[in-house]
Each structure stands twice: as C-alpha cells, then as structure tokens.
Amino acid sequence: MDEGDGLADMETVTVELDAETLEEVDDIAFRDHRENRAAAIRDLLDEWLKSRDE
C-alpha cells in the first residue's frame, strides 16, 4: 500500500488563517521545514491538538 492510498477517503477541511498566524507558519516553514508550509501547518495543528488535551 502506498502512503497516499488512504487520502482519497479523508475529509477535506478548509482553515482560514489570520496574518499573524500566517507569519508564524512562514517562520516555522523557513526555519524547520525548508520552506514547506504544509509541514509547518501540521506542526501548529499538532501543538493545538495537544494543548486541547491538557
């Protein structure tokens, strides 16, 4: 099974980011992910989800 095989079954979510959050995404993308915004967004989402558990 390829890594992307299950993606077609996943629900799509649209998120609107304010300018401050978008700057943070760009900072994280540049610093940690070779300018990969998607990876930076996953990092922020992970932090947010973990904060909800606390």
mmCIF file of N, CA, C and O in Angstrom:
data_model
loop_
_atom_site.group_PDB
_atom_site.id
_atom_site.type_symbol
_atom_site.label_atom_id
_atom_site.label_comp_id
_atom_site.label_asym_id
_atom_site.label_seq_id
_atom_site.Cartn_x
_atom_site.Cartn_y
_atom_site.Cartn_z
ATOM 1 N N MET A 1 0.842 -1.178 0.000
ATOM 2 C CA MET A 1 0.000 0.000 0.000
ATOM 3 C C MET A 1 0.887 1.242 0.000
ATOM 4 O O MET A 1 1.801 1.354 0.788
ATOM 5 N N ASP A 2 0.583 2.178 -0.886
ATOM 6 C CA ASP A 2 1.311 3.442 -0.925
ATOM 7 C C ASP A 2 0.837 4.342 0.208
ATOM 8 O O ASP A 2 -0.292 4.237 0.670
ATOM 9 N N GLU A 3 1.702 5.253 0.606
ATOM 10 C CA GLU A 3 1.372 6.179 1.691
ATOM 11 C C GLU A 3 0.128 7.000 1.376
ATOM 12 O O GLU A 3 -0.672 7.302 2.239
ATOM 13 N N GLY A 4 -0.079 7.386 0.135
ATOM 14 C CA GLY A 4 -1.201 8.237 -0.244
ATOM 15 C C GLY A 4 -2.485 7.494 -0.558
ATOM 16 O O GLY A 4 -3.482 8.115 -0.877
ATOM 17 N N ASP A 5 -2.509 6.170 -0.482
ATOM 18 C CA ASP A 5 -3.697 5.403 -0.860
ATOM 19 C C ASP A 5 -4.940 5.785 -0.068
ATOM 20 O O ASP A 5 -6.028 5.828 -0.613
ATOM 21 N N GLY A 6 -4.832 6.063 1.208
ATOM 22 C CA GLY A 6 -5.993 6.376 2.030
ATOM 23 C C GLY A 6 -6.436 7.822 1.950
ATOM 24 O O GLY A 6 -7.470 8.186 2.502
ATOM 25 N N LEU A 7 -5.711 8.678 1.267
ATOM 26 C CA LEU A 7 -6.036 10.093 1.241
ATOM 27 C C LEU A 7 -7.362 10.392 0.557
ATOM 28 O O LEU A 7 -8.051 11.340 0.927
ATOM 29 N N ALA A 8 -7.743 9.600 -0.422
ATOM 30 C CA ALA A 8 -8.987 9.845 -1.133
ATOM 31 C C ALA A 8 -10.189 9.692 -0.206
ATOM 32 O O ALA A 8 -11.230 10.305 -0.435
ATOM 33 N N ASP A 9 -10.060 8.908 0.850
ATOM 34 C CA ASP A 9 -11.154 8.665 1.782
ATOM 35 C C ASP A 9 -11.216 9.697 2.901
ATOM 36 O O ASP A 9 -12.154 9.692 3.694
ATOM 37 N N MET A 10 -10.234 10.590 2.969
ATOM 38 C CA MET A 10 -10.183 11.560 4.061
ATOM 39 C C MET A 10 -11.086 12.758 3.777
ATOM 40 O O MET A 10 -11.268 13.163 2.638
ATOM 41 N N GLU A 11 -11.644 13.312 4.834
ATOM 42 C CA GLU A 11 -12.469 14.505 4.733
ATOM 43 C C GLU A 11 -11.587 15.727 4.489
ATOM 44 O O GLU A 11 -10.484 15.823 5.009
ATOM 45 N N THR A 12 -12.058 16.664 3.705
ATOM 46 C CA THR A 12 -11.331 17.897 3.431
ATOM 47 C C THR A 12 -11.787 18.971 4.403
ATOM 48 O O THR A 12 -12.989 19.112 4.660
ATOM 49 N N VAL A 13 -10.820 19.708 4.934
ATOM 50 C CA VAL A 13 -11.114 20.787 5.863
ATOM 51 C C VAL A 13 -10.451 22.056 5.346
ATOM 52 O O VAL A 13 -9.300 22.036 4.925
ATOM 53 N N THR A 14 -11.168 23.159 5.365
ATOM 54 C CA THR A 14 -10.623 24.452 4.965
ATOM 55 C C THR A 14 -10.451 25.307 6.210
ATOM 56 O O THR A 14 -11.375 25.417 7.023
ATOM 57 N N VAL A 15 -9.268 25.897 6.356
ATOM 58 C CA VAL A 15 -8.956 26.715 7.526
ATOM 59 C C VAL A 15 -8.521 28.085 7.041
ATOM 60 O O VAL A 15 -7.722 28.204 6.120
ATOM 61 N N GLU A 16 -9.057 29.122 7.671
ATOM 62 C CA GLU A 16 -8.672 30.487 7.344
ATOM 63 C C GLU A 16 -7.722 30.986 8.435
ATOM 64 O O GLU A 16 -8.044 30.912 9.621
ATOM 65 N N LEU A 17 -6.544 31.466 8.027
ATOM 66 C CA LEU A 17 -5.542 31.922 8.981
ATOM 67 C C LEU A 17 -5.444 33.442 8.952
ATOM 68 O O LEU A 17 -5.469 34.050 7.881
ATOM 69 N N ASP A 18 -5.301 34.049 10.140
ATOM 70 C CA ASP A 18 -5.095 35.496 10.175
ATOM 71 C C ASP A 18 -3.636 35.803 9.831
ATOM 72 O O ASP A 18 -2.804 34.897 9.737
ATOM 73 N N ALA A 19 -3.329 37.066 9.609
ATOM 74 C CA ALA A 19 -1.990 37.470 9.158
ATOM 75 C C ALA A 19 -0.901 37.066 10.157
ATOM 76 O O ALA A 19 0.170 36.607 9.758
ATOM 77 N N GLU A 20 -1.183 37.191 11.440
ATOM 78 C CA GLU A 20 -0.197 36.837 12.467
ATOM 79 C C GLU A 20 0.122 35.339 12.439
ATOM 80 O O GLU A 20 1.282 34.934 12.514
ATOM 81 N N THR A 21 -0.898 34.517 12.317
ATOM 82 C CA THR A 21 -0.690 33.070 12.260
ATOM 83 C C THR A 21 0.039 32.680 10.987
ATOM 84 O O THR A 21 0.919 31.817 11.007
ATOM 85 N N LEU A 22 -0.306 33.333 9.885
ATOM 86 C CA LEU A 22 0.367 33.046 8.625
ATOM 87 C C LEU A 22 1.857 33.393 8.696
ATOM 88 O O LEU A 22 2.698 32.660 8.176
ATOM 89 N N GLU A 23 2.198 34.475 9.376
ATOM 90 C CA GLU A 23 3.609 34.813 9.587
ATOM 91 C C GLU A 23 4.311 33.735 10.394
ATOM 92 O O GLU A 23 5.444 33.356 10.090
ATOM 93 N N GLU A 24 3.630 33.230 11.426
ATOM 94 C CA GLU A 24 4.207 32.158 12.242
ATOM 95 C C GLU A 24 4.411 30.897 11.400
ATOM 96 O O GLU A 24 5.435 30.222 11.515
ATOM 97 N N VAL A 25 3.440 30.574 10.552
ATOM 98 C CA VAL A 25 3.569 29.428 9.645
ATOM 99 C C VAL A 25 4.797 29.598 8.760
ATOM 100 O O VAL A 25 5.604 28.679 8.614
ATOM 101 N N ASP A 26 4.941 30.782 8.181
ATOM 102 C CA ASP A 26 6.092 31.029 7.311
ATOM 103 C C ASP A 26 7.410 30.938 8.074
ATOM 104 O O ASP A 26 8.397 30.400 7.557
ATOM 105 N N ASP A 27 7.445 31.453 9.307
ATOM 106 C CA ASP A 27 8.660 31.376 10.127
ATOM 107 C C ASP A 27 9.040 29.920 10.402
ATOM 108 O O ASP A 27 10.195 29.522 10.264
ATOM 109 N N ILE A 28 8.051 29.121 10.801
ATOM 110 C CA ILE A 28 8.299 27.705 11.089
ATOM 111 C C ILE A 28 8.697 26.969 9.818
ATOM 112 O O ILE A 28 9.617 26.145 9.823
ATOM 113 N N ALA A 29 8.018 27.268 8.725
ATOM 114 C CA ALA A 29 8.326 26.610 7.449
ATOM 115 C C ALA A 29 9.762 26.893 7.035
ATOM 116 O O ALA A 29 10.492 25.986 6.634
ATOM 117 N N PHE A 30 10.173 28.134 7.132
ATOM 118 C CA PHE A 30 11.531 28.507 6.737
ATOM 119 C C PHE A 30 12.564 27.892 7.681
ATOM 120 O O PHE A 30 13.552 27.313 7.245
ATOM 121 N N ARG A 31 12.309 27.984 8.983
ATOM 122 C CA ARG A 31 13.271 27.535 9.994
ATOM 123 C C ARG A 31 13.402 26.007 10.053
ATOM 124 O O ARG A 31 14.501 25.479 10.162
ATOM 125 N N ASP A 32 12.276 25.313 10.000
ATOM 126 C CA ASP A 32 12.289 23.880 10.311
ATOM 127 C C ASP A 32 11.985 22.953 9.141
ATOM 128 O O ASP A 32 12.214 21.750 9.250
ATOM 129 N N HIS A 33 11.431 23.466 8.056
ATOM 130 C CA HIS A 33 10.909 22.565 7.027
ATOM 131 C C HIS A 33 11.270 22.962 5.600
ATOM 132 O O HIS A 33 10.516 22.668 4.669
ATOM 133 N N ARG A 34 12.381 23.622 5.420
ATOM 134 C CA ARG A 34 12.836 24.008 4.072
ATOM 135 C C ARG A 34 11.727 24.691 3.276
ATOM 136 O O ARG A 34 11.438 24.356 2.133
ATOM 137 N N GLU A 35 11.056 25.630 3.935
ATOM 138 C CA GLU A 35 10.000 26.452 3.349
ATOM 139 C C GLU A 35 8.740 25.669 2.975
ATOM 140 O O GLU A 35 7.953 26.094 2.130
ATOM 141 N N ASN A 36 8.511 24.539 3.621
ATOM 142 C CA ASN A 36 7.326 23.719 3.378
ATOM 143 C C ASN A 36 6.207 24.171 4.315
ATOM 144 O O ASN A 36 6.177 23.811 5.491
ATOM 145 N N ARG A 37 5.279 24.969 3.790
ATOM 146 C CA ARG A 37 4.177 25.487 4.609
ATOM 147 C C ARG A 37 3.278 24.378 5.154
ATOM 148 O O ARG A 37 2.796 24.470 6.270
ATOM 149 N N ALA A 38 3.025 23.365 4.360
ATOM 150 C CA ALA A 38 2.147 22.279 4.813
ATOM 151 C C ALA A 38 2.707 21.609 6.056
ATOM 152 O O ALA A 38 1.968 21.304 6.989
ATOM 153 N N ALA A 39 4.015 21.401 6.088
ATOM 154 C CA ALA A 39 4.639 20.786 7.255
ATOM 155 C C ALA A 39 4.543 21.712 8.465
ATOM 156 O O ALA A 39 4.296 21.257 9.586
ATOM 157 N N ALA A 40 4.706 23.003 8.252
ATOM 158 C CA ALA A 40 4.591 23.966 9.344
ATOM 159 C C ALA A 40 3.167 23.993 9.893
ATOM 160 O O ALA A 40 2.959 24.046 11.109
ATOM 161 N N ILE A 41 2.185 23.928 9.011
ATOM 162 C CA ILE A 41 0.785 23.904 9.455
ATOM 163 C C ILE A 41 0.511 22.640 10.255
ATOM 164 O O ILE A 41 -0.178 22.677 11.277
ATOM 165 N N ARG A 42 1.056 21.515 9.822
ATOM 166 C CA ARG A 42 0.887 20.271 10.595
ATOM 167 C C ARG A 42 1.491 20.412 11.984
ATOM 168 O O ARG A 42 0.904 19.947 12.971
ATOM 169 N N ASP A 43 2.650 21.083 12.101
ATOM 170 C CA ASP A 43 3.264 21.319 13.416
ATOM 171 C C ASP A 43 2.349 22.140 14.311
ATOM 172 O O ASP A 43 2.126 21.801 15.479
ATOM 173 N N LEU A 44 1.812 23.240 13.771
ATOM 174 C CA LEU A 44 0.924 24.091 14.563
ATOM 175 C C LEU A 44 -0.355 23.356 14.948
ATOM 176 O O LEU A 44 -0.852 23.495 16.067
ATOM 177 N N LEU A 45 -0.901 22.573 14.025
ATOM 178 C CA LEU A 45 -2.093 21.789 14.328
ATOM 179 C C LEU A 45 -1.809 20.777 15.425
ATOM 180 O O LEU A 45 -2.606 20.600 16.358
ATOM 181 N N ASP A 46 -0.664 20.142 15.362
ATOM 182 C CA ASP A 46 -0.274 19.185 16.394
ATOM 183 C C ASP A 46 -0.172 19.869 17.757
ATOM 184 O O ASP A 46 -0.678 19.347 18.758
ATOM 185 N N GLU A 47 0.456 21.042 17.803
ATOM 186 C CA GLU A 47 0.555 21.799 19.062
ATOM 187 C C GLU A 47 -0.831 22.146 19.595
ATOM 188 O O GLU A 47 -1.101 22.024 20.786
ATOM 189 N N TRP A 48 -1.708 22.595 18.702
ATOM 190 C CA TRP A 48 -3.058 22.973 19.116
ATOM 191 C C TRP A 48 -3.823 21.766 19.673
ATOM 192 O O TRP A 48 -4.477 21.863 20.704
ATOM 193 N N LEU A 49 -3.731 20.639 18.980
ATOM 194 C CA LEU A 49 -4.422 19.436 19.450
ATOM 195 C C LEU A 49 -3.900 18.987 20.814
ATOM 196 O O LEU A 49 -4.673 18.595 21.689
ATOM 197 N N LYS A 50 -2.591 19.037 20.996
ATOM 198 C CA LYS A 50 -2.012 18.654 22.286
ATOM 199 C C LYS A 50 -2.440 19.606 23.392
ATOM 200 O O LYS A 50 -2.677 19.178 24.519
ATOM 201 N N SER A 51 -2.568 20.895 23.087
ATOM 202 C CA SER A 51 -2.995 21.862 24.105
ATOM 203 C C SER A 51 -4.434 21.635 24.532
ATOM 204 O O SER A 51 -4.814 21.933 25.662
ATOM 205 N N ARG A 52 -5.240 21.100 23.649
ATOM 206 C CA ARG A 52 -6.650 20.813 23.983
ATOM 207 C C ARG A 52 -6.757 19.660 24.966
ATOM 208 O O ARG A 52 -7.718 19.584 25.717
ATOM 209 N N ASP A 53 -5.772 18.752 24.940
ATOM 210 C CA ASP A 53 -5.797 17.591 25.833
ATOM 211 C C ASP A 53 -5.427 17.952 27.270
ATOM 212 O O ASP A 53 -5.702 17.203 28.178
ATOM 213 N N GLU A 54 -4.782 19.090 27.436
ATOM 214 C CA GLU A 54 -4.294 19.491 28.771
ATOM 215 C C GLU A 54 -5.386 20.026 29.640
ATOM 216 O O GLU A 54 -6.366 20.506 29.322
#
